XYZ file of C-alpha atoms in Angstrom:
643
model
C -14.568 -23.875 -12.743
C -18.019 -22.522 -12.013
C -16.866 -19.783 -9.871
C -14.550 -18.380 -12.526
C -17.445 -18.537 -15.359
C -19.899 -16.861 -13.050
C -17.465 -14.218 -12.134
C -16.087 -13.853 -15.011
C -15.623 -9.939 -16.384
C -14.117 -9.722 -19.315
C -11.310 -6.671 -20.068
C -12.911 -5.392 -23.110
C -16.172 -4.402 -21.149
C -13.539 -1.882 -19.175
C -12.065 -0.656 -22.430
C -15.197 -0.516 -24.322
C -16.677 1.682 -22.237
C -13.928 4.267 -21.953
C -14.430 3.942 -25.936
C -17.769 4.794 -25.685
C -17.821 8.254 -23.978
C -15.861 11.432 -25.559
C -13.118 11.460 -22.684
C -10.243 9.503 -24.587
C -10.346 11.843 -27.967
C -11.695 15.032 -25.809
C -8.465 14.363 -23.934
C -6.326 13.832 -26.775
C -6.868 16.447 -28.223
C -6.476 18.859 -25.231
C -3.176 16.762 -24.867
C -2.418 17.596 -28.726
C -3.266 21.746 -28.432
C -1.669 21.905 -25.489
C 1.659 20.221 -27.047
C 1.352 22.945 -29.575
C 1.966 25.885 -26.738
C 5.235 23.909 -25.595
C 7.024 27.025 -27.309
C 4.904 29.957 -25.158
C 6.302 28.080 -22.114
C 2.847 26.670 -20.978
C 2.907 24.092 -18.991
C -0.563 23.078 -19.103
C -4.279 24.544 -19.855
C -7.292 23.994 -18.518
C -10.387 24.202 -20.455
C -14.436 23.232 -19.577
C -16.965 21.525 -20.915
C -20.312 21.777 -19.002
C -19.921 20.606 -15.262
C -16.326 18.645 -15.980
C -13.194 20.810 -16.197
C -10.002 19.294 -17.884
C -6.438 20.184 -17.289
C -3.519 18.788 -20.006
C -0.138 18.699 -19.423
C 2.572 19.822 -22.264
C 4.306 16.529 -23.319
C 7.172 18.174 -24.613
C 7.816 20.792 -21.499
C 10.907 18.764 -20.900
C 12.196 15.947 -21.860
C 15.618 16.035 -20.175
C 13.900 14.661 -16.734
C 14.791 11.359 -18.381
C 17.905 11.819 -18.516
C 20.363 9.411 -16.542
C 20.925 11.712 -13.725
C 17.332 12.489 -12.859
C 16.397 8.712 -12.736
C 16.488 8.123 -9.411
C 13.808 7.348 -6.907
C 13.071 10.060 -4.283
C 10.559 9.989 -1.497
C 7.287 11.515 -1.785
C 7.159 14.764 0.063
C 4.111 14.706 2.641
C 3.945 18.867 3.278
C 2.637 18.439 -0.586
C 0.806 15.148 -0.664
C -0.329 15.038 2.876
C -2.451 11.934 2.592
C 0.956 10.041 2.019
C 2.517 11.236 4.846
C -0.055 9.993 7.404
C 0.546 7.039 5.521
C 3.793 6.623 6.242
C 3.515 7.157 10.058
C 1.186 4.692 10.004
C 2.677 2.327 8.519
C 6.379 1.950 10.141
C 6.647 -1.536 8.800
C 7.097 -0.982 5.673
C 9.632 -2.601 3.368
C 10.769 0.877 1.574
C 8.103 4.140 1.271
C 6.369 5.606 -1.330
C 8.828 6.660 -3.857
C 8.382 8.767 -7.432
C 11.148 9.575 -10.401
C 13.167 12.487 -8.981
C 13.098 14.162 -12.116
C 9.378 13.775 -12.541
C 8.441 15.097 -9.155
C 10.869 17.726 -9.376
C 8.817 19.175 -12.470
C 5.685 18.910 -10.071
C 7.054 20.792 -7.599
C 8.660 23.516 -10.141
C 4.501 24.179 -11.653
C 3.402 24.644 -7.936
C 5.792 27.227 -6.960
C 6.030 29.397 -10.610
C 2.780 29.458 -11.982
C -0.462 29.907 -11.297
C -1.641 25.939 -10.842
C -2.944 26.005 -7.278
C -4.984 28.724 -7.694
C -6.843 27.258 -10.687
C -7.384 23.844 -9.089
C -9.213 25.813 -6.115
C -11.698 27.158 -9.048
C -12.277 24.242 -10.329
C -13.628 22.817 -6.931
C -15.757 25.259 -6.548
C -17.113 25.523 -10.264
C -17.246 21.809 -11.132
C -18.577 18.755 -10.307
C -15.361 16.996 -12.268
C -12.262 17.217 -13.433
C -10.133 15.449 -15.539
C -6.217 15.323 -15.705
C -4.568 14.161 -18.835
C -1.053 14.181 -20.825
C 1.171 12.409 -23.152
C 4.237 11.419 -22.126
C 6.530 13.366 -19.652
C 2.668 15.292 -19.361
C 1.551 12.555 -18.495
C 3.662 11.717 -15.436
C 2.444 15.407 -14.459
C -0.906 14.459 -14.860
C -0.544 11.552 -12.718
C 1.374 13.281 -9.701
C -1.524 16.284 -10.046
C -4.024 13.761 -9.382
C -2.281 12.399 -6.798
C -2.295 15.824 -5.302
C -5.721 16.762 -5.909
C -6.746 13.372 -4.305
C -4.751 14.101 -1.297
C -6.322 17.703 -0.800
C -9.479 16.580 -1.391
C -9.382 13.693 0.928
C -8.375 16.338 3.478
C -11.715 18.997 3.245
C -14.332 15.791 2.235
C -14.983 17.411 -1.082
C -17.706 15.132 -4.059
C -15.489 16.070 -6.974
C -15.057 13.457 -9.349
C -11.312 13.144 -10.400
C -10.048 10.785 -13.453
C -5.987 11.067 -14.552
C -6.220 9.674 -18.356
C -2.072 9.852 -19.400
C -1.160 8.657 -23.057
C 2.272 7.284 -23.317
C 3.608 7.907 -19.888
C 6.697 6.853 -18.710
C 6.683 4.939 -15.119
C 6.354 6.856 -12.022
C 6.767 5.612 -8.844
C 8.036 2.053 -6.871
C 5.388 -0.601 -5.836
C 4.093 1.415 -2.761
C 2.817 4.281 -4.543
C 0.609 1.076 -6.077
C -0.404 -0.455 -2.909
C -1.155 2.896 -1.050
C -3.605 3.883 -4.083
C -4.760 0.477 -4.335
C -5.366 0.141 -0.285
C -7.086 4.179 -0.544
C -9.171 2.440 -3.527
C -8.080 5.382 -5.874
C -7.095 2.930 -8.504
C -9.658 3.477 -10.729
C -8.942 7.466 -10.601
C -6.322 6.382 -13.145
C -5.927 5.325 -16.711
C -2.745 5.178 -18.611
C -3.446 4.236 -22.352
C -0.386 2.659 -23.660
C 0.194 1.890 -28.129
C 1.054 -1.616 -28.932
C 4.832 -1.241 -29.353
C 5.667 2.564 -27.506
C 9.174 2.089 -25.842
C 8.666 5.340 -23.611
C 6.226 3.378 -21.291
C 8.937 0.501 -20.796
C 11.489 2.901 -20.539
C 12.070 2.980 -16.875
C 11.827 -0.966 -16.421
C 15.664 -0.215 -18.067
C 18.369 1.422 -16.200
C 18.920 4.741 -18.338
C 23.122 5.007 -17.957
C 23.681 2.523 -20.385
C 21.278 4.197 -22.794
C 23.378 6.458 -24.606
C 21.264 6.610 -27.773
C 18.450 8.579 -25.439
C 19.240 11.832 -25.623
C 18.960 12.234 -29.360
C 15.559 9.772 -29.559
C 14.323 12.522 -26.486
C 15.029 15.591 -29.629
C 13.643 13.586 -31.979
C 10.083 12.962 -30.045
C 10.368 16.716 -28.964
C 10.369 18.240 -32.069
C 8.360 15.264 -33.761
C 5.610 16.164 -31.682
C 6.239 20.506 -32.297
C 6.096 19.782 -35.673
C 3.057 18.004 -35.628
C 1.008 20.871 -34.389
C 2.275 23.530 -36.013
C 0.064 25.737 -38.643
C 1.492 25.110 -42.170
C 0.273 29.091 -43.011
C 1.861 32.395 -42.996
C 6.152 32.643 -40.653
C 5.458 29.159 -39.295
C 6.379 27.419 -42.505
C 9.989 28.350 -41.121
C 9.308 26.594 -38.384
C 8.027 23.538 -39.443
C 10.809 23.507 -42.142
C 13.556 23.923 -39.362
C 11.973 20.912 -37.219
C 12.029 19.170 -40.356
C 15.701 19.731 -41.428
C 16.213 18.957 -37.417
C 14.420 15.891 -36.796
C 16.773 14.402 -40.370
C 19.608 15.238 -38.454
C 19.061 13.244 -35.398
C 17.909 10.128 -37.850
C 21.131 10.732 -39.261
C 22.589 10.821 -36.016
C 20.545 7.457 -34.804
C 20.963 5.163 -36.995
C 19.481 1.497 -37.207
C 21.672 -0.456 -35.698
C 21.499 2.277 -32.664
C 18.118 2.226 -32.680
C 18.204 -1.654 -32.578
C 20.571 -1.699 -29.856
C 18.102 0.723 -27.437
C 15.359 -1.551 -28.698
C 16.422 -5.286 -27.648
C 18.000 -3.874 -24.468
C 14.704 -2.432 -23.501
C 13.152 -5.443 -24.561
C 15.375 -7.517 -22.460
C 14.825 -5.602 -19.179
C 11.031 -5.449 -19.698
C 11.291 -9.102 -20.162
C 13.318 -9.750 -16.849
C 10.762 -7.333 -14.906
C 7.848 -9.197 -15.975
C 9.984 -12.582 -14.281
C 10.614 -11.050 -11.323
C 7.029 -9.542 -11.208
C 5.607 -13.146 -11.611
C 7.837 -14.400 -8.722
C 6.356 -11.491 -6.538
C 10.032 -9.508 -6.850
C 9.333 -5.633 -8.406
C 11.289 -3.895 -10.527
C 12.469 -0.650 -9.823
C 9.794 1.613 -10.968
C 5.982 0.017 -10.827
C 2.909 0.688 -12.809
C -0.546 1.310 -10.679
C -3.887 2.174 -11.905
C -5.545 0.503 -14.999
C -3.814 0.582 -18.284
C -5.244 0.765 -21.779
C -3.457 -1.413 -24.254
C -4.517 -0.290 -27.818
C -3.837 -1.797 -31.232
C -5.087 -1.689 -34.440
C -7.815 -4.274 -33.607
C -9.101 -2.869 -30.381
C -7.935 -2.718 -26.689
C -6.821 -4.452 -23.523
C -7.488 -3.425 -19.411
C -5.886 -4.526 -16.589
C -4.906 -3.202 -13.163
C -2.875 -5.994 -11.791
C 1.101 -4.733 -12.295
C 2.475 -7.743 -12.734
C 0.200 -8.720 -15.283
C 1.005 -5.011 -16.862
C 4.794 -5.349 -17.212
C 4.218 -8.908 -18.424
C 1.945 -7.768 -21.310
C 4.108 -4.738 -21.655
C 6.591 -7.335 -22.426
C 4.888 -9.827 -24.705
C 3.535 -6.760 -26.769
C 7.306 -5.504 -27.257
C 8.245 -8.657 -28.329
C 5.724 -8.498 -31.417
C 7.119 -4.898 -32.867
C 10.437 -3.797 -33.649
C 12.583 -0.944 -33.008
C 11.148 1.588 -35.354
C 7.834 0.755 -34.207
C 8.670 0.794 -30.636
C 9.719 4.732 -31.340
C 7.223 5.493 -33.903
C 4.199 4.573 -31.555
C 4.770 7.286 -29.610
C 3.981 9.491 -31.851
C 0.066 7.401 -32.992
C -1.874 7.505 -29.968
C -4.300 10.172 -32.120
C -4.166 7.439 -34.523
C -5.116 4.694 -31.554
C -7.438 6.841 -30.142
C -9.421 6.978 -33.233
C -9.285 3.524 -33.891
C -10.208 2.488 -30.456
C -13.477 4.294 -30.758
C -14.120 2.816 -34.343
C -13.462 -1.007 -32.987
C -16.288 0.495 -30.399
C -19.151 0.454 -33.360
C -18.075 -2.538 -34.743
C -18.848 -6.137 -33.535
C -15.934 -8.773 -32.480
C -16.556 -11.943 -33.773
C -14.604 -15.353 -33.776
C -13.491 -17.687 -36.222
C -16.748 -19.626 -37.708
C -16.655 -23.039 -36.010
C -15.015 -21.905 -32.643
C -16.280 -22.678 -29.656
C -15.210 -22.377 -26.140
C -15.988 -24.034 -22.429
C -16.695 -21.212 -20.639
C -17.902 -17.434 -20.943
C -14.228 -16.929 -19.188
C -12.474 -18.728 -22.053
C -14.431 -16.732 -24.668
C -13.734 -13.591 -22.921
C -9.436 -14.183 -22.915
C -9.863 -14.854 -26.413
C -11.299 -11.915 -26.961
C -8.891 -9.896 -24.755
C -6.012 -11.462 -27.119
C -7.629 -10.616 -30.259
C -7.517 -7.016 -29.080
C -4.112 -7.384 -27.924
C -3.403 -8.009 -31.633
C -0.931 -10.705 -30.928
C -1.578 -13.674 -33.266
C -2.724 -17.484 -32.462
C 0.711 -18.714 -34.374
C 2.801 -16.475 -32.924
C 4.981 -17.522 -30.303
C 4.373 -15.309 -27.689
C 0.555 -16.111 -27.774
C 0.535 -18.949 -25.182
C 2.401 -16.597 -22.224
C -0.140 -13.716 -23.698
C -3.134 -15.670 -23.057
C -2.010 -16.979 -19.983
C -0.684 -13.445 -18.607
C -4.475 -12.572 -19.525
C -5.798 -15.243 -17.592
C -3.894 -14.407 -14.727
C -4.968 -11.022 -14.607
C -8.493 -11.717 -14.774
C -7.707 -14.253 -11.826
C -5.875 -11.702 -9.495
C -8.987 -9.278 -9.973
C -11.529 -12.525 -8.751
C -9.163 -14.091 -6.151
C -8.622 -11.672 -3.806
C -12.365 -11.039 -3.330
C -13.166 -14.923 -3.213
C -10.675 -15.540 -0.334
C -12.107 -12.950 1.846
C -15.051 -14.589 1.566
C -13.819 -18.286 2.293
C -11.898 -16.620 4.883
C -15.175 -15.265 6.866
C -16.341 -18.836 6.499
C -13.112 -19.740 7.797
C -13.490 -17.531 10.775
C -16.700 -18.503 11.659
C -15.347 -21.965 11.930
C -12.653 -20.756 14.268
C -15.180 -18.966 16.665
C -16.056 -21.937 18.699
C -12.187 -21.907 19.369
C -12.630 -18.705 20.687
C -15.582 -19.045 22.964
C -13.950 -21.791 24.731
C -10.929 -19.294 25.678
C -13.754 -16.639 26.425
C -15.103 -19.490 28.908
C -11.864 -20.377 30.479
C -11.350 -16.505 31.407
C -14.609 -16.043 33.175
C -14.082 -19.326 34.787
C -10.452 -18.006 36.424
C -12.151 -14.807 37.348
C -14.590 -16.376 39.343
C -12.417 -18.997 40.993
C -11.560 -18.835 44.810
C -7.830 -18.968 44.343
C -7.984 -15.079 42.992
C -5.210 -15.126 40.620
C -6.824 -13.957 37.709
C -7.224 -15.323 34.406
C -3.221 -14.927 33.524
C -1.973 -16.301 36.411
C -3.972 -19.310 36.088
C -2.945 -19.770 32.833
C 1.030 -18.961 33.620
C 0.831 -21.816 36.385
C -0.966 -24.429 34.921
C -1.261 -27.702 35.286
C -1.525 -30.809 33.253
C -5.773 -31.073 33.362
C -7.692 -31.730 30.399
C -8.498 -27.827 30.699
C -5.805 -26.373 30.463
C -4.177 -28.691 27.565
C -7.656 -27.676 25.625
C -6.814 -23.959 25.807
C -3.051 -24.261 24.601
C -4.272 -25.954 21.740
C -7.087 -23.284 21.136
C -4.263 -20.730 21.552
C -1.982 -22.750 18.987
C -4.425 -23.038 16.441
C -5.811 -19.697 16.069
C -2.308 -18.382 16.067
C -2.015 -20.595 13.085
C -5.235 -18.836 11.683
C -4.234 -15.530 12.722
C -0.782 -15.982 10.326
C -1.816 -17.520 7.601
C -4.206 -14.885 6.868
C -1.350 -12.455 7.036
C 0.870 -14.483 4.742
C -2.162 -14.154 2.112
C -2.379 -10.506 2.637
C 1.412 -10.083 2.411
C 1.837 -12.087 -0.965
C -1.481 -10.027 -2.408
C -3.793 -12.962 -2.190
C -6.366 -10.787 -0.613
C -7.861 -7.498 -1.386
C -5.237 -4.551 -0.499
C -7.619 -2.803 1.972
C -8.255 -5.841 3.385
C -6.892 -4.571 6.639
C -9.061 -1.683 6.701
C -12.409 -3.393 6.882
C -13.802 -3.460 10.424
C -15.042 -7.329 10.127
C -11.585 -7.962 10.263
C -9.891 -5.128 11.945
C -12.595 -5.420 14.772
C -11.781 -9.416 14.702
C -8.110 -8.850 14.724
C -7.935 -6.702 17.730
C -10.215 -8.634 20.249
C -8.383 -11.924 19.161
C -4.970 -9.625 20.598
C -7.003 -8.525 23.670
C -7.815 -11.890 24.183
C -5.191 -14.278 23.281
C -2.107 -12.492 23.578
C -1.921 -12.521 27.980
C -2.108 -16.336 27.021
C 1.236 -15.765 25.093
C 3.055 -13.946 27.631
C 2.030 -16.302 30.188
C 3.285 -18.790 28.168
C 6.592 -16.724 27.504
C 6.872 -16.296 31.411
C 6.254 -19.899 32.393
C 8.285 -22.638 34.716
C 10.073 -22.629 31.351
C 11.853 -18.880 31.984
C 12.077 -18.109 27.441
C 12.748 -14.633 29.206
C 15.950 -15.581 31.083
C 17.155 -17.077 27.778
C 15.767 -14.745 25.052
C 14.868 -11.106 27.013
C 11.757 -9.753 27.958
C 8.806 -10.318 26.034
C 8.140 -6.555 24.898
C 11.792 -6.647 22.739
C 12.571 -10.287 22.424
C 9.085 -12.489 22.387
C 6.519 -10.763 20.960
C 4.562 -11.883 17.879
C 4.762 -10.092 14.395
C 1.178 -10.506 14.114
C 0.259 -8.382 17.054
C 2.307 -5.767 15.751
C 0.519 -5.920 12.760
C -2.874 -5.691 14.263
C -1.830 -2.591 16.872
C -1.095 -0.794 13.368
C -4.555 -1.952 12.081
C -6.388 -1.143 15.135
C -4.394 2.620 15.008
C -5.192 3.479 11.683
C -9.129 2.503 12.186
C -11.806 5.319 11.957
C -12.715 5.990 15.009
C -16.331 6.420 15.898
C -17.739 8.826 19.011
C -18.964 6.325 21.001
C -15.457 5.273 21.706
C -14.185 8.322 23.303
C -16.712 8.118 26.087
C -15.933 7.343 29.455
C -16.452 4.095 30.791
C -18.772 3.378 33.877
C -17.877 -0.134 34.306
C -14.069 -2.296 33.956
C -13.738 -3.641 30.641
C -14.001 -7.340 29.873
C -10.619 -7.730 28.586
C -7.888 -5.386 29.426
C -7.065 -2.563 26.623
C -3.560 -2.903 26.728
C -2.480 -6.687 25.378
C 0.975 -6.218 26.422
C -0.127 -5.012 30.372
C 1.260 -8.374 31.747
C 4.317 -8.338 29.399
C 5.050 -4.534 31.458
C 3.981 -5.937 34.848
C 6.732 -8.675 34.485
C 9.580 -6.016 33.578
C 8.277 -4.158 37.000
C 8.432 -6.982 38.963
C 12.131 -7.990 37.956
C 12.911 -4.115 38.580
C 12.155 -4.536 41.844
C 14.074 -7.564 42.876
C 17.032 -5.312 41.034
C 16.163 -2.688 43.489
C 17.007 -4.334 46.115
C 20.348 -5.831 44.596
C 21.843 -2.825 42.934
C 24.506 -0.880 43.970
C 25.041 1.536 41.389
C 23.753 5.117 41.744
C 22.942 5.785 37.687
C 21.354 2.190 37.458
C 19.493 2.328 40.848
C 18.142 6.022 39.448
C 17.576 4.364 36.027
C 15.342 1.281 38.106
C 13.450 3.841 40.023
C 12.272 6.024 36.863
C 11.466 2.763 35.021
C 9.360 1.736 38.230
C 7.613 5.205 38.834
C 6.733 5.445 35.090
C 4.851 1.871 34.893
C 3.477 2.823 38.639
C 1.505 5.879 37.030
C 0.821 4.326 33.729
C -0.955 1.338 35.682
C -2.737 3.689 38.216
C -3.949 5.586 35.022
C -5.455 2.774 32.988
C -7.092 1.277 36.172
C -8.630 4.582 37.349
C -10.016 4.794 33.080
C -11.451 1.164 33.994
C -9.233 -0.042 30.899
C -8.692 -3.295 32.559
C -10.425 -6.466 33.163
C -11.464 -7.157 36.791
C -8.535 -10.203 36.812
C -6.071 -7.387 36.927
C -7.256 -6.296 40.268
C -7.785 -9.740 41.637
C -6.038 -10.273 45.056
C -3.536 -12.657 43.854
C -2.499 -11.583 40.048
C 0.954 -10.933 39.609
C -0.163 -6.835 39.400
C -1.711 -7.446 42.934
C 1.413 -8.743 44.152
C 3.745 -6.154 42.497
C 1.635 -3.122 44.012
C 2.012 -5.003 48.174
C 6.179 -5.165 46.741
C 6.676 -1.818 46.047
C 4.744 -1.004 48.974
C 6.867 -2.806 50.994
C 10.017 -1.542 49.358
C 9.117 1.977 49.478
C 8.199 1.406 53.149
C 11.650 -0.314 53.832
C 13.712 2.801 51.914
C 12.153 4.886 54.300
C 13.112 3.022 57.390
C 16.428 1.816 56.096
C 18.221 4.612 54.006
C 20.347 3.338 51.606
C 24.321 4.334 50.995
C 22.763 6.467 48.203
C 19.959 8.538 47.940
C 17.437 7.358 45.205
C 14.291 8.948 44.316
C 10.429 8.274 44.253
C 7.305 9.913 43.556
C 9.611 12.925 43.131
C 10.765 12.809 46.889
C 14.572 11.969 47.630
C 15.041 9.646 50.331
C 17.945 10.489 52.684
């Protein structure tokens, strides 16, 4: 357990020192004055304070985007977040795309076109050296998508400005991708969402909303709850406040307990089902990402990994009760303040209690600020979801190190493949290094470099298996160790697999060519990492000499579909398919010419017997025997008809 005590980093740390600095009550209480201009139609204000501007979003501005019929999940425009778009492109693979509350984003969209908000956030960037976003509730989710947007823009035009999102309250946003993509961008800790104890509206969306029919009056009562709050008490607003009043009795009236109970356990029961799936790696529909703040009335909690979110988000619900589960939404001033008072004070454990590790001490810690109790029963999955949490944040960065080891290892592997190729390239019989390999024999050799093959294939995919089931870090595939690694292990290796594909054996005949039918998902996988690399200047300069492995991995894979083209040449007696062979034939003869006259292929490529060799003297021949020979149908090539 040494490596967990010595890495050990202990939640509070996170939350104490957001406790520390003004930004949770400055924001609050932006978040509070701005509520109180709901009525004026503002949608937000910004406001400075030395070199850091902040912008706060009206929590109240409205409420009906969480209404049944705005629930869904759109996609993410990319004309508006552009970074996401590129994203997407990129990344063709994946299982669904970055998706965000329809409602929510349609708010967004609404503030960009009809007021002002643009233009401000250009001011900002050039007056300030940060800004900070920040709402409760539905301004929250505002908050959240405006940082999102800033992020993106900035991104774009390399700009220094510091940007932090800081939401109170905030219902979920988006599905897991928005969480990976920030997570992979590392923007995760641009965002903070402080969540109360027992607040429903956070867990809100882990529920389907059609069966919720007690919502729309609970959405009046928060509305004019939070009005109320900040309105004067002097002079024509005593009207007011005495109107919200007589309002907000109504809608108790009209919500009664058992009602109230009813929206309570069924939220309670989908939170607890989302936390199951999340610990079995299946996501719910909507997904939190960033770092939340947990707060109760003994301190707070941080964590970034979702799963361990919704599970705490859970086991915190299970503790309150359905008049505290509305009435937190209404305390965060109240949390906000107390989180900054646990600050001064000094947590202490029960005299005579003593503990293994610094890691043990610190999860007890973390639970005493979750404010769930020792005898309670939910305190055993609470300290273990806390425990996981703090594991997720070590792991991934431990396994990319025993990984590298792990590599290292492998490189001998490697070499010996490295040797085999120079070894072909140099031998008298002037096939070429896949050639060799595609009519080998049964020597010691040969037998040696299958098995190399096999087993870093077997490297190769468990390492994407970790990545895929977030055992590593999320931008794992974006460091160049590996990305670099990746794509001259696919240079190298792969002509082994087609060879292999292509052998005595025929998998072709059987399965299709290897481009559609054989290829590996792992190679597809490192083309995208190898596409989405920065690319330096050095690698847009022309090359004087042929490259030591051949740019394109698939190359053989193409020359194989050319050969068989021709031998259908010669068969085919169809006019469209002949026409289709020739175009197919013409279009690999100029992409080949065009990579060899670039020197993006090894020198086997061009040896006198390789199966490109060969194809090049059979088209040769062909073309010569058209031209002698005219066929019952003209056919073209190189643009020219042939009689």
């Amino acid at each position: 357990m040494e490596g967990e005590t010595s890495l050990f980093e202990t939640s509070e740390m996170v939350a104490a020192f957001l406790a520390s600095t003004p930004l949770l009550s400055e924001s609050w209480s932006l978040c509070r004055s701005t509520t109180a201009t709901a009525a004026s139609a503002e949608t937000f204000t910004v406001s400075r304070a030395g070199d850091v501007s902040y912008v706060a979003f009206s929590g109240v501005q409205a409420f009906g985007v969480l209404d049944p019929g705005c629930g869904n999940l759109v996609a993410v425009d990319g004309g508006v977040f552009s970074v996401l778009r590129h994203h997407v492109e990129a990344d063709e693979e994946a299982e669904e795309p970055v998706m965000v509350h329809a409602g929510m984003l349609s708010l967004f969209h609404s503030m960009l076109k009809y007021t002002n908000f643009e233009s401000q956030m250009y001011e900002i960037i050039k007056q300030s050296k940060s800004v900070v976003f920040t709402g409760h509730s539905i301004g929250g989710t505002i908050a959240s998508l405006s940082t999102l947007w800033l992020l993106s823009y900035l991104q774009s035009i390399s700009s220094p400005l510091n940007v932090l999102c800081i939401t109170f309250g905030s219902p979920l946003l988006s599905n897991e991708s928005l969480s990976k993509f920030i997570l992979q961008e590392r923007w995760g800790g641009h965002f903070w969402h402080v969540v109360a104890k027992h607040d429903i509206v956070p867990r809100l969306l882990l529920a389907p909303l059609s069966p919720l029919t007690q919502l729309h009056a609970l959405l009046q009562y928060w509305h004019l709850s939070m009005t109320s709050a900040q309105l004067p008490v002097t002079g024509q607003d005593f009207c007011s406040l005495a109107q919200n009043a007589a309002l907000r009795q109504d809608i108790v009236v009209q919500l009664p307990d058992e009602e109230k109970n009813r929206l309570f356990l069924f939220v309670l029961a989908c939170a607890e089902a989302s936390a199951k799936a999340g610990r079995s790696g299946r996501c719910s529909f909507f997904w939190p990402f960033g770092n939340y703040v947990f707060c109760t009335n003994e301190g707070a909690v941080c964590m970034d990994d979702g799963a361990a979110v919704v599970n705490l988000m859970h086991l915190m619900l299970v503790t309150g009760n359905a008049s505290s589960s509305i009435e937190d939404h209404l305390k965060y001033e109240y949390y906000v303040e107390k989180v900054s008072m646990q600050f001064l004070k000094r947590t202490g454990f029960v005299e005579g209690e003593f503990f293994e590790s610094s890691y043990e001490a610190g999860v007890t810690l973390a639970l005493q600020s979750s404010e769930i109790a020792s005898h309670e029963l939910v305190s055993g999955p609470a300290r273990d979801c806390l425990r996981t949490a703090v594991r997720m944040g070590r792991a991934p960065n431990l396994k990319s190190a025993n990984l590298a080891i792990a590599l290292s290892k492998i490189t001998p592997l490697r070499a010996q493949i490295e040797w085999y190729k120079a070894s072909c390239d140099k031998s008298n019989d002037q096939m070429g290094y896949y050639d060799t390999f595609k009519l080998r024999g049964a020597s010691k050799r040969d037998a040696k470099v299958n098995m190399n093959r096999i087993k870093l294939a077997q490297f190769w995919d468990s390492l994407i298996r970790m990545l895929e089931t977030n055992q590593l870090s999320h931008d794992f595939h974006k460091r160049s160790k590996w990305v670099n690694a990746s794509q001259f292990y696919k240079l190298l290796v792969e002509p082994l697999d087609i060879a292999d594909y292509y052998r005595s054996r025929g998998m072709h005949r059987e399965k299709g060519h290897y481009l559609k039918h054989g290829r590996e998902r792992r190679y597809v996988i490192f083309d995208r990492w190898w596409r989405n690399r920065k690319v330096g200047e050095e690698e847009n300069t022309k090359r004087s000499r042929y490259a030591s492995l051949t740019q394109d991995s698939c190359f053989w894979a193409r020359v194989e579909e050319a050969r068989e083209w021709i031998e259908n040449v010669r068969s085919e007696s169809d006019m469209r398919k002949l026409a289709m062979l020739w175009e197919n034939i013409h279009k690999f003869e100029r992409y080949a010419r065009k990579i060899v006259e670039r020197k993006e292929v090894s020198r086997d490529v061009l040896a006198e017997n390789s199966s490109y060799s060969l194809w090049v003297k059979e088209l040769s021949e062909l073309k010569s025997q058209m031209h002698q020979f005219p066929p019952r149908f003209p056919v073209f090539f190189e643009g020219e008809s042939a009689p």
